[in-house]
N, CA, C and O atoms as a DFTB+ gen file, in Angstrom:
648 C
 N C O
     1  1     -37.024      37.729      -8.822
     2  2     -37.861      38.798      -8.446
     3  2     -39.187      38.311      -7.910
     4  3     -39.399      37.106      -7.779
     5  1     -40.072      39.218      -7.604
     6  2     -41.376      38.867      -7.097
     7  2     -42.430      38.944      -8.191
     8  3     -42.472      39.895      -8.972
     9  1     -43.264      37.943      -8.231
    10  2     -44.285      37.923      -9.239
    11  2     -45.497      37.152      -8.749
    12  3     -45.389      36.324      -7.844
    13  1     -46.642      37.420      -9.343
    14  2     -47.846      36.651      -9.134
    15  2     -48.170      35.945     -10.466
    16  3     -48.158      36.581     -11.520
    17  1     -48.455      34.654     -10.419
    18  2     -48.812      33.949     -11.602
    19  2     -50.265      33.612     -11.565
    20  3     -50.730      33.006     -10.600
    21  1     -51.013      33.985     -12.595
    22  2     -52.409      33.653     -12.745
    23  2     -52.493      32.463     -13.733
    24  3     -52.053      32.570     -14.877
    25  1     -53.054      31.352     -13.280
    26  2     -53.031      30.136     -14.089
    27  2     -54.450      29.681     -14.420
    28  3     -55.374      29.839     -13.622
    29  1     -54.595      29.128     -15.581
    30  2     -55.822      28.381     -15.911
    31  2     -55.371      27.241     -16.835
    32  3     -54.543      27.432     -17.726
    33  1     -55.931      26.067     -16.601
    34  2     -55.479      24.929     -17.385
    35  2     -56.379      23.710     -17.143
    36  3     -57.326      23.724     -16.356
    37  1     -56.011      22.664     -17.877
    38  2     -56.711      21.394     -17.759
    39  2     -55.695      20.278     -17.861
    40  3     -54.768      20.350     -18.668
    41  1     -55.864      19.239     -17.044
    42  2     -54.993      18.090     -17.023
    43  2     -55.832      16.846     -16.862
    44  3     -56.592      16.743     -15.900
    45  1     -55.717      15.875     -17.796
    46  2     -56.477      14.686     -17.693
    47  2     -56.189      13.704     -18.827
    48  3     -55.373      13.998     -19.701
    49  1     -56.836      12.564     -18.827
    50  2     -56.547      11.560     -19.877
    51  2     -57.090      12.011     -21.238
    52  3     -58.206      12.515     -21.363
    53  1     -56.222      11.797     -22.268
    54  2     -56.615      12.108     -23.641
    55  2     -57.155      10.830     -24.285
    56  3     -58.274      10.797     -24.798
    57  1     -56.350       9.806     -24.244
    58  2     -56.712       8.446     -24.657
    59  2     -56.034       7.505     -23.671
    60  3     -55.220       7.936     -22.854
    61  1     -56.370       6.213     -23.748
    62  2     -55.763       5.254     -22.813
    63  2     -54.264       5.354     -22.741
    64  3     -53.584       5.208     -23.757
    65  1     -53.733       5.602     -21.558
    66  2     -52.312       5.660     -21.330
    67  2     -51.626       6.973     -21.674
    68  3     -50.434       7.122     -21.404
    69  1     -52.348       7.941     -22.271
    70  2     -51.752       9.237     -22.636
    71  2     -52.504      10.337     -21.905
    72  3     -53.731      10.413     -21.973
    73  1     -51.764      11.187     -21.204
    74  2     -52.348      12.318     -20.491
    75  2     -52.093      13.608     -21.215
    76  3     -51.019      13.781     -21.791
    77  1     -53.036      14.523     -21.209
    78  2     -52.889      15.854     -21.826
    79  2     -52.948      16.881     -20.715
    80  3     -53.817      16.830     -19.845
    81  1     -51.978      17.845     -20.758
    82  2     -51.980      18.930     -19.812
    83  2     -51.761      20.201     -20.662
    84  3     -50.749      20.338     -21.350
    85  1     -52.731      21.116     -20.596
    86  2     -52.653      22.370     -21.344
    87  2     -52.902      23.508     -20.352
    88  3     -53.651      23.365     -19.386
    89  1     -52.252      24.637     -20.619
    90  2     -52.474      25.747     -19.720
    91  2     -51.958      27.073     -20.232
    92  3     -51.145      27.136     -21.154
    93  1     -52.451      28.135     -19.608
    94  2     -52.048      29.501     -19.840
    95  2     -51.698      30.116     -18.518
    96  3     -52.487      30.023     -17.578
    97  1     -50.538      30.748     -18.401
    98  2     -50.097      31.378     -17.184
    99  2     -49.687      32.824     -17.501
   100  3     -48.875      33.070     -18.393
   101  1     -50.265      33.773     -16.753
   102  2     -49.829      35.167     -16.909
   103  2     -48.908      35.471     -15.784
   104  3     -49.322      35.358     -14.630
   105  1     -47.678      35.853     -16.034
   106  2     -46.678      36.178     -15.008
   107  2     -46.618      37.703     -14.830
   108  3     -46.071      38.425     -15.663
   109  1     -47.188      38.154     -13.739
   110  2     -47.231      39.592     -13.411
   111  2     -46.047      39.915     -12.495
   112  3     -46.028      39.575     -11.312
   113  1     -45.050      40.596     -13.106
   114  2     -43.844      40.962     -12.337
   115  2     -44.218      42.190     -11.492
   116  3     -44.518      43.256     -12.031
   117  1     -44.198      42.027     -10.178
   118  2     -44.737      43.009      -9.263
   119  2     -43.953      44.308      -9.222
   120  3     -44.510      45.335      -8.835
   121  1     -42.684      44.304      -9.607
   122  2     -41.877      45.532      -9.503
   123  2     -42.393      46.620     -10.464
   124  3     -42.069      47.797     -10.309
   125  1     -43.199      46.210     -11.457
   126  2     -43.729      47.196     -12.397
   127  2     -45.133      47.656     -11.973
   128  3     -45.622      48.666     -12.479
   129  1     -45.777      46.945     -11.069
   130  2     -46.968      47.398     -10.451
   131  2     -48.256      47.422     -11.253
   132  3     -49.254      47.976     -10.793
   133  1     -48.256      46.826     -12.456
   134  2     -49.510      46.854     -13.243
   135  2     -49.537      45.664     -14.203
   136  3     -48.500      45.226     -14.702
   137  1     -50.733      45.156     -14.449
   138  2     -50.876      44.087     -15.434
   139  2     -50.640      44.662     -16.800
   140  3     -51.138      45.740     -17.125
   141  1     -49.876      43.945     -17.607
   142  2     -49.546      44.413     -18.976
   143  2     -48.266      45.204     -19.047
   144  3     -47.936      45.743     -20.104
   145  1     -47.529      45.292     -17.947
   146  2     -46.232      46.004     -17.946
   147  2     -45.316      45.328     -18.933
   148  3     -45.473      44.139     -19.214
   149  1     -44.372      46.056     -19.459
   150  2     -43.492      45.597     -20.558
   151  2     -42.719      44.313     -20.222
   152  3     -42.347      43.576     -21.135
   153  1     -42.477      44.034     -18.969
   154  2     -41.660      42.822     -18.627
   155  2     -42.565      41.622     -18.244
   156  3     -42.048      40.534     -17.993
   157  1     -43.892      41.800     -18.197
   158  2     -44.748      40.662     -17.898
   159  2     -44.736      39.679     -19.073
   160  3     -44.418      40.031     -20.209
   161  1     -45.091      38.451     -18.754
   162  2     -45.020      37.361     -19.775
   163  2     -46.289      36.525     -19.767
   164  3     -46.825      36.209     -18.705
   165  1     -46.756      36.175     -20.923
   166  2     -47.862      35.212     -21.077
   167  2     -47.202      33.905     -21.511
   168  3     -46.560      33.849     -22.560
   169  1     -47.359      32.859     -20.708
   170  2     -46.753      31.560     -20.924
   171  2     -47.836      30.562     -21.257
   172  3     -48.775      30.419     -20.474
   173  1     -47.760      29.865     -22.373
   174  2     -48.694      28.847     -22.789
   175  2     -47.955      27.544     -22.972
   176  3     -46.803      27.534     -23.406
   177  1     -48.624      26.415     -22.635
   178  2     -47.984      25.129     -22.849
   179  2     -48.968      24.050     -23.211
   180  3     -50.145      24.118     -22.857
   181  1     -48.480      23.052     -23.920
   182  2     -49.217      21.816     -24.224
   183  2     -48.247      20.686     -23.934
   184  3     -47.128      20.665     -24.445
   185  1     -48.703      19.715     -23.079
   186  2     -47.833      18.586     -22.723
   187  2     -48.605      17.269     -22.864
   188  3     -49.741      17.137     -22.409
   189  1     -47.952      16.311     -23.506
   190  2     -48.455      14.944     -23.555
   191  2     -47.512      14.068     -22.729
   192  3     -46.292      14.175     -22.846
   193  1     -48.102      13.185     -21.875
   194  2     -47.238      12.311     -21.056
   195  2     -47.796      10.909     -21.006
   196  3     -48.979      10.669     -21.247
   197  1     -46.903       9.990     -20.684
   198  2     -47.258       8.566     -20.614
   199  2     -46.440       7.954     -19.462
   200  3     -45.221       8.121     -19.401
   201  1     -47.117       7.253     -18.563
   202  2     -46.413       6.546     -17.502
   203  2     -45.677       5.377     -18.160
   204  3     -46.289       4.503     -18.775
   205  1     -44.342       5.384     -18.013
   206  2     -43.564       4.376     -18.698
   207  2     -43.216       3.220     -17.794
   208  3     -43.931       2.218     -17.775
   209  1     -42.131       3.332     -17.043
   210  2     -41.640       2.231     -16.177
   211  2     -41.372       2.776     -14.797
   212  3     -40.845       3.879     -14.652
   213  1     -41.734       2.008     -13.774
   214  2     -41.410       2.291     -12.382
   215  2     -41.791       3.700     -11.919
   216  3     -41.071       4.347     -11.159
   217  1     -42.966       4.152     -12.416
   218  2     -43.431       5.467     -11.995
   219  2     -42.863       6.654     -12.709
   220  3     -43.202       7.792     -12.387
   221  1     -41.996       6.416     -13.683
   222  2     -41.416       7.515     -14.469
   223  2     -42.382       7.818     -15.649
   224  3     -42.893       6.913     -16.309
   225  1     -42.601       9.114     -15.877
   226  2     -43.428       9.585     -16.976
   227  2     -42.501      10.064     -18.094
   228  3     -41.517      10.761     -17.845
   229  1     -42.830       9.680     -19.325
   230  2     -42.144      10.221     -20.494
   231  2     -43.048      11.307     -21.028
   232  3     -44.258      11.110     -21.130
   233  1     -42.486      12.447     -21.369
   234  2     -43.316      13.570     -21.841
   235  2     -42.718      14.309     -22.989
   236  3     -41.499      14.377     -23.140
   237  1     -43.609      14.885     -23.831
   238  2     -43.199      15.861     -24.814
   239  2     -44.052      17.132     -24.574
   240  3     -45.219      17.052     -24.192
   241  1     -43.446      18.268     -24.803
   242  2     -44.124      19.503     -24.462
   243  2     -43.671      20.631     -25.370
   244  3     -42.525      20.650     -25.819
   245  1     -44.564      21.567     -25.643
   246  2     -44.225      22.801     -26.326
   247  2     -44.607      23.920     -25.381
   248  3     -45.729      23.970     -24.877
   249  1     -43.652      24.828     -25.142
   250  2     -43.868      25.981     -24.281
   251  2     -43.746      27.283     -25.155
   252  3     -42.796      27.432     -25.924
   253  1     -44.684      28.169     -25.019
   254  2     -44.616      29.438     -25.765
   255  2     -44.576      30.589     -24.793
   256  3     -45.359      30.636     -23.845
   257  1     -43.668      31.519     -25.022
   258  2     -43.493      32.717     -24.233
   259  2     -43.909      33.894     -25.117
   260  3     -43.293      34.140     -26.154
   261  1     -44.963      34.628     -24.705
   262  2     -45.393      35.816     -25.446
   263  2     -45.121      37.017     -24.534
   264  3     -45.647      37.104     -23.424
   265  1     -44.285      37.946     -25.028
   266  2     -43.920      39.074     -24.234
   267  2     -44.949      40.190     -24.405
   268  3     -45.656      40.246     -25.411
   269  1     -45.023      41.052     -23.438
   270  2     -45.970      42.162     -23.485
   271  2     -45.435      43.273     -24.390
   272  3     -44.240      43.341     -24.674
   273  1     -46.344      44.140     -24.835
   274  2     -46.021      45.250     -25.715
   275  2     -44.862      46.053     -25.088
   276  3     -44.823      46.241     -23.872
   277  1     -43.933      46.519     -25.916
   278  2     -42.756      47.311     -25.522
   279  2     -41.733      46.560     -24.736
   280  3     -40.850      47.167     -24.131
   281  1     -41.824      45.254     -24.726
   282  2     -40.783      44.483     -24.061
   283  2     -39.450      44.569     -24.792
   284  3     -39.408      44.675     -26.017
   285  1     -38.389      44.523     -24.046
   286  2     -37.059      44.532     -24.667
   287  2     -36.699      43.167     -25.228
   288  3     -35.711      43.034     -25.949
   289  1     -37.503      42.141     -24.901
   290  2     -37.196      40.763     -25.304
   291  2     -38.228      40.228     -26.272
   292  3     -39.414      40.534     -26.146
   293  1     -37.783      39.415     -27.259
   294  2     -38.762      38.758     -28.115
   295  2     -39.319      37.510     -27.399
   296  3     -38.688      36.961     -26.497
   297  1     -40.476      37.096     -27.813
   298  2     -41.011      35.824     -27.300
   299  2     -40.311      34.656     -27.974
   300  3     -39.298      34.839     -28.649
   301  1     -40.834      33.493     -27.797
   302  2     -40.242      32.329     -28.424
   303  2     -40.847      31.049     -27.913
   304  3     -41.811      31.061     -27.148
   305  1     -40.271      29.936     -28.344
   306  2     -40.840      28.650     -28.011
   307  2     -39.701      27.728     -27.523
   308  3     -38.548      27.846     -27.938
   309  1     -40.082      26.818     -26.631
   310  2     -39.201      25.745     -26.169
   311  2     -39.910      24.426     -26.533
   312  3     -41.110      24.263     -26.312
   313  1     -39.128      23.498     -27.096
   314  2     -39.641      22.154     -27.441
   315  2     -38.935      21.169     -26.554
   316  3     -37.706      21.102     -26.558
   317  1     -39.691      20.394     -25.784
   318  2     -39.170      19.633     -24.665
   319  2     -39.495      18.130     -24.782
   320  3     -40.614      17.750     -25.127
   321  1     -38.472      17.270     -24.480
   322  2     -38.650      15.840     -24.345
   323  2     -37.991      15.491     -23.025
   324  3     -36.858      15.898     -22.768
   325  1     -38.687      14.744     -22.188
   326  2     -38.056      14.427     -20.887
   327  2     -38.737      13.337     -20.118
   328  3     -39.705      12.729     -20.575
   329  1     -38.209      13.101     -18.932
   330  2     -38.793      12.142     -17.993
   331  2     -39.052      12.881     -16.642
   332  3     -38.284      13.743     -16.213
   333  1     -40.157      12.493     -16.022
   334  2     -40.520      13.125     -14.749
   335  2     -40.914      11.999     -13.756
   336  3     -41.180      10.863     -14.148
   337  1     -40.937      12.344     -12.537
   338  2     -41.358      11.410     -11.510
   339  2     -41.904      12.207     -10.326
   340  3     -41.350      13.245      -9.963
   341  1     -42.965      11.730      -9.741
   342  2     -43.576      12.326      -8.547
   343  2     -43.734      11.263      -7.471
   344  3     -44.332      10.216      -7.720
   345  1     -43.211      11.514      -6.291
   346  2     -43.229      10.545      -5.190
   347  2     -43.863      11.159      -3.935
   348  3     -43.424      12.198      -3.442
   349  1     -44.892      10.497      -3.442
   350  2     -45.476      10.930      -2.150
   351  2     -44.554      10.499      -1.032
   352  3     -44.138       9.343      -0.962
   353  1     -44.238      11.446      -0.153
   354  2     -43.364      11.224       1.000
   355  2     -44.216      11.325       2.266
   356  3     -43.830      12.004       3.218
   357  1     -45.335      10.677       2.284
   358  2     -46.285      10.824       3.375
   359  2     -47.596      11.385       2.850
   360  3     -47.796      11.472       1.639
   361  1     -48.482      11.761       3.746
   362  2     -49.808      12.264       3.336
   363  2     -49.744      13.683       2.773
   364  3     -50.539      14.035       1.901
   365  1     -48.832      14.481       3.248
   366  2     -48.852      15.916       2.845
   367  2     -47.630      16.363       2.090
   368  3     -47.559      17.538       1.728
   369  1     -46.659      15.509       1.824
   370  2     -45.403      15.895       1.219
   371  2     -45.175      15.139      -0.109
   372  3     -45.336      13.920      -0.157
   373  1     -44.808      15.845      -1.163
   374  2     -44.548      15.240      -2.443
   375  2     -43.228      15.750      -3.029
   376  3     -42.944      16.947      -2.989
   377  1     -42.424      14.828      -3.572
   378  2     -41.166      15.168      -4.209
   379  2     -41.347      15.006      -5.748
   380  3     -41.723      13.932      -6.219
   381  1     -41.082      16.056      -6.495
   382  2     -41.165      16.015      -7.949
   383  2     -39.805      16.225      -8.542
   384  3     -39.084      17.130      -8.125
   385  1     -39.424      15.395      -9.527
   386  2     -38.149      15.509     -10.215
   387  2     -38.348      15.396     -11.699
   388  3     -39.277      14.732     -12.159
   389  1     -37.498      16.027     -12.441
   390  2     -37.512      15.911     -13.910
   391  2     -36.151      16.145     -14.512
   392  3     -35.303      16.826     -13.936
   393  1     -35.956      15.569     -15.678
   394  2     -34.782      15.801     -16.494
   395  2     -35.232      15.890     -17.951
   396  3     -35.878      14.978     -18.466
   397  1     -34.882      17.005     -18.616
   398  2     -35.462      17.255     -19.944
   399  2     -34.407      17.801     -20.927
   400  3     -33.526      18.582     -20.568
   401  1     -34.542      17.353     -22.167
   402  2     -33.745      17.939     -23.281
   403  2     -34.670      18.976     -23.889
   404  3     -35.837      18.701     -24.170
   405  1     -34.128      20.185     -24.089
   406  2     -34.962      21.341     -24.535
   407  2     -34.286      21.937     -25.782
   408  3     -33.068      22.117     -25.809
   409  1     -35.081      22.235     -26.796
   410  2     -34.622      23.063     -27.917
   411  2     -35.258      24.435     -27.764
   412  3     -36.483      24.556     -27.757
   413  1     -34.454      25.445     -27.643
   414  2     -34.905      26.826     -27.506
   415  2     -34.745      27.512     -28.859
   416  3     -33.641      27.577     -29.400
   417  1     -35.862      28.029     -29.411
   418  2     -35.768      28.652     -30.741
   419  2     -35.371      30.111     -30.725
   420  3     -35.507      30.801     -31.735
   421  1     -34.874      30.597     -29.576
   422  2     -34.383      31.955     -29.455
   423  2     -35.165      32.788     -28.467
   424  3     -35.180      34.012     -28.595
   425  1     -35.819      32.184     -27.482
   426  2     -36.581      32.871     -26.470
   427  2     -35.698      33.927     -25.733
   428  3     -34.506      33.705     -25.520
   429  1     -36.282      35.022     -25.368
   430  2     -35.596      36.077     -24.590
   431  2     -34.399      36.648     -25.317
   432  3     -33.509      37.198     -24.668
   433  1     -34.335      36.545     -26.620
   434  2     -33.258      37.173     -27.364
   435  2     -31.988      36.342     -27.442
   436  3     -31.002      36.804     -28.014
   437  1     -31.971      35.127     -26.886
   438  2     -30.780      34.278     -27.005
   439  2     -30.814      33.617     -28.394
   440  3     -31.873      33.489     -29.008
   441  1     -29.652      33.210     -28.862
   442  2     -29.594      32.388     -30.047
   443  2     -30.206      31.028     -29.786
   444  3     -30.200      30.544     -28.655
   445  1     -30.743      30.401     -30.848
   446  2     -31.357      29.091     -30.677
   447  2     -30.303      28.059     -30.244
   448  3     -29.121      28.203     -30.557
   449  1     -30.731      27.046     -29.542
   450  2     -29.855      25.991     -29.129
   451  2     -30.442      25.004     -28.198
   452  3     -31.615      25.122     -27.844
   453  1     -29.683      24.023     -27.776
   454  2     -30.174      22.941     -26.916
   455  2     -29.747      23.174     -25.484
   456  3     -28.649      23.655     -25.208
   457  1     -30.656      22.815     -24.568
   458  2     -30.446      22.989     -23.127
   459  2     -30.827      21.677     -22.430
   460  3     -31.768      20.996     -22.838
   461  1     -30.085      21.336     -21.381
   462  2     -30.501      20.261     -20.493
   463  2     -31.131      20.962     -19.272
   464  3     -30.516      21.844     -18.674
   465  1     -32.342      20.566     -18.917
   466  2     -33.045      21.240     -17.859
   467  2     -33.453      20.207     -16.801
   468  3     -34.020      19.165     -17.133
   469  1     -33.160      20.503     -15.520
   470  2     -33.514      19.602     -14.481
   471  2     -34.268      20.334     -13.374
   472  3     -34.082      21.537     -13.190
   473  1     -35.110      19.623     -12.643
   474  2     -35.917      20.208     -11.561
   475  2     -36.026      19.238     -10.411
   476  3     -36.187      18.032     -10.597
   477  1     -35.932      19.807      -9.184
   478  2     -36.300      19.082      -7.946
   479  2     -37.241      20.002      -7.208
   480  3     -36.890      21.138      -6.890
   481  1     -38.438      19.515      -6.933
   482  2     -39.422      20.311      -6.221
   483  2     -40.006      19.546      -5.064
   484  3     -40.117      18.320      -5.084
   485  1     -40.378      20.305      -4.051
   486  2     -41.025      19.759      -2.868
   487  2     -42.316      20.509      -2.659
   488  3     -42.315      21.740      -2.638
   489  1     -43.440      19.788      -2.499
   490  2     -44.687      20.477      -2.195
   491  2     -45.288      19.908      -0.888
   492  3     -45.227      18.709      -0.616
   493  1     -45.867      20.824      -0.102
   494  2     -46.408      20.474       1.188
   495  2     -47.880      20.905       1.213
   496  3     -48.175      22.088       1.046
   497  1     -48.787      19.978       1.416
   498  2     -50.180      20.314       1.503
   499  2     -50.414      21.013       2.856
   500  3     -50.335      20.386       3.912
   501  1     -50.703      22.320       2.798
   502  2     -50.895      23.138       3.949
   503  2     -52.335      23.019       4.487
   504  3     -52.578      22.892       5.687
   505  1     -53.253      23.068       3.542
   506  2     -54.666      22.978       3.840
   507  2     -55.348      22.333       2.654
   508  3     -54.684      22.054       1.655
   509  1     -56.607      22.092       2.718
   510  2     -57.384      21.406       1.690
   511  2     -56.961      21.776       0.244
   512  3     -56.607      20.896      -0.540
   513  1     -57.000      23.025      -0.084
   514  2     -56.704      23.510      -1.469
   515  2     -55.419      24.327      -1.530
   516  3     -55.085      24.861      -2.588
   517  1     -54.708      24.434      -0.446
   518  2     -53.504      25.318      -0.363
   519  2     -52.232      24.446      -0.225
   520  3     -52.117      23.605       0.667
   521  1     -51.286      24.693      -1.155
   522  2     -50.027      23.944      -1.135
   523  2     -48.848      24.898      -1.120
   524  3     -48.822      25.880      -1.861
   525  1     -47.855      24.595      -0.255
   526  2     -46.578      25.343      -0.268
   527  2     -45.609      24.679      -1.223
   528  3     -45.564      23.452      -1.299
   529  1     -44.835      25.462      -1.952
   530  2     -43.943      24.963      -2.969
   531  2     -42.522      25.464      -2.737
   532  3     -42.305      26.623      -2.385
   533  1     -41.562      24.570      -2.940
   534  2     -40.143      24.932      -2.958
   535  2     -39.538      24.173      -4.147
   536  3     -39.709      22.959      -4.261
   537  1     -38.823      24.895      -5.042
   538  2     -38.344      24.259      -6.250
   539  2     -36.940      24.785      -6.634
   540  3     -36.662      25.978      -6.509
   541  1     -36.075      23.887      -7.097
   542  2     -34.774      24.230      -7.643
   543  2     -34.747      23.803      -9.113
   544  3     -35.007      22.640      -9.421
   545  1     -34.445      24.706      -9.997
   546  2     -34.291      24.393     -11.445
   547  2     -32.887      24.653     -11.861
   548  3     -32.270      25.611     -11.396
   549  1     -32.348      23.810     -12.745
   550  2     -31.020      24.040     -13.310
   551  2     -31.098      23.936     -14.835
   552  3     -31.703      23.014     -15.383
   553  1     -30.473      24.897     -15.496
   554  2     -30.415      24.954     -16.958
   555  2     -28.969      24.888     -17.405
   556  3     -28.143      25.681     -16.952
   557  1     -28.658      23.976     -18.266
   558  2     -27.282      23.791     -18.717
   559  2     -27.275      23.763     -20.234
   560  3     -27.820      22.828     -20.821
   561  1     -26.669      24.768     -20.908
   562  2     -26.571      24.732     -22.342
   563  2     -25.701      23.565     -22.802
   564  3     -24.656      23.301     -22.208
   565  1     -26.122      22.871     -23.849
   566  2     -25.353      21.711     -24.330
   567  2     -24.222      22.139     -25.231
   568  3     -23.322      21.341     -25.493
   569  1     -24.230      23.378     -25.721
   570  2     -23.056      23.941     -26.387
   571  2     -23.107      25.470     -26.146
   572  3     -24.167      26.037     -25.882
   573  1     -21.985      26.080     -26.241
   574  2     -21.824      27.492     -25.886
   575  2     -22.620      28.326     -26.858
   576  3     -22.497      28.179     -28.074
   577  1     -23.465      29.232     -26.295
   578  2     -24.212      30.174     -27.117
   579  2     -23.962      31.553     -26.550
   580  3     -23.807      31.718     -25.340
   581  1     -23.923      32.534     -27.413
   582  2     -23.670      33.912     -26.976
   583  2     -24.682      34.344     -25.916
   584  3     -25.885      34.317     -26.172
   585  1     -24.215      34.740     -24.733
   586  2     -25.030      35.271     -23.723
   587  2     -25.756      34.239     -22.854
   588  3     -26.415      34.624     -21.888
   589  1     -25.659      32.964     -23.159
   590  2     -26.389      31.962     -22.420
   591  2     -25.413      31.116     -21.626
   592  3     -24.494      30.519     -22.187
   593  1     -25.611      31.068     -20.349
   594  2     -24.700      30.309     -19.439
   595  2     -25.522      29.386     -18.567
   596  3     -26.752      29.436     -18.598
   597  1     -24.864      28.545     -17.791
   598  2     -25.570      27.726     -16.811
   599  2     -26.362      28.618     -15.893
   600  3     -25.948      29.742     -15.608
   601  1     -27.465      28.149     -15.438
   602  2     -28.309      28.965     -14.583
   603  2     -29.105      28.068     -13.610
   604  3     -29.705      27.070     -14.010
   605  1     -29.089      28.450     -12.340
   606  2     -29.849      27.713     -11.323
   607  2     -30.766      28.718     -10.647
   608  3     -30.330      29.796     -10.242
   609  1     -32.049      28.358     -10.526
   610  2     -33.013      29.200      -9.861
   611  2     -33.634      28.467      -8.692
   612  3     -33.829      27.253      -8.755
   613  1     -33.942      29.171      -7.645
   614  2     -34.658      28.649      -6.512
   615  2     -35.939      29.476      -6.357
   616  3     -35.899      30.705      -6.302
   617  1     -37.034      28.800      -6.291
   618  2     -38.308      29.535      -6.159
   619  2     -39.167      28.896      -5.050
   620  3     -39.007      27.720      -4.724
   621  1     -40.055      29.676      -4.498
   622  2     -40.960      29.202      -3.510
   623  2     -42.297      29.967      -3.643
   624  3     -42.341      31.057      -4.214
   625  1     -43.320      29.409      -3.137
   626  2     -44.576      30.103      -3.240
   627  2     -45.732      29.268      -2.690
   628  3     -45.534      28.195      -2.119
   629  1     -46.898      29.771      -2.873
   630  2     -48.123      29.130      -2.461
   631  2     -49.012      28.885      -3.676
   632  3     -49.053      29.714      -4.585
   633  1     -49.699      27.795      -3.704
   634  2     -50.640      27.498      -4.770
   635  2     -52.014      27.207      -4.172
   636  3     -52.144      26.371      -3.277
   637  1     -53.032      27.897      -4.667
   638  2     -54.379      27.647      -4.233
   639  2     -55.163      27.156      -5.423
   640  3     -55.221      27.838      -6.446
   641  1     -55.773      25.980      -5.315
   642  2     -56.523      25.406      -6.398
   643  2     -58.037      25.448      -6.062
   644  3     -58.457      25.130      -4.949
   645  1     -58.813      25.844      -7.048
   646  2     -60.277      25.924      -6.852
   647  2     -60.917      24.591      -7.158
   648  3     -62.136      24.453      -7.054
């Protein structure tokens, strides 16, 4: 569906060799037409990463999903361990990839379980602070859970950074 995401966060060195990335993202699902609609989501995350070998980052992350009042779904947490890599393909083009093992404690009403999550993303610097994004995500449950199946999403958008 269509949504606007309002983000605020910080990303930088915590101690030598360890990077901290924290943020809050409000996902405003436009089909409901108002902030605070029952299907909107507040997404919070904390990520620690370390550049390991050959440009690969090892990371651990906690993601929290808080649902709005009257939502049909409960919130929940994802606990993530994975590797990421970002490669410049010229001055304006960047390829981002990741592979992560995820423990879902029951987000969106699913039973808890393990997921393998992968991402391939392409970003294009359009202007000084404006970037175009195209991303493919794949989620694969590591064992069968009621209601949870393999899922692939394709998303695109624009990002403006202040």
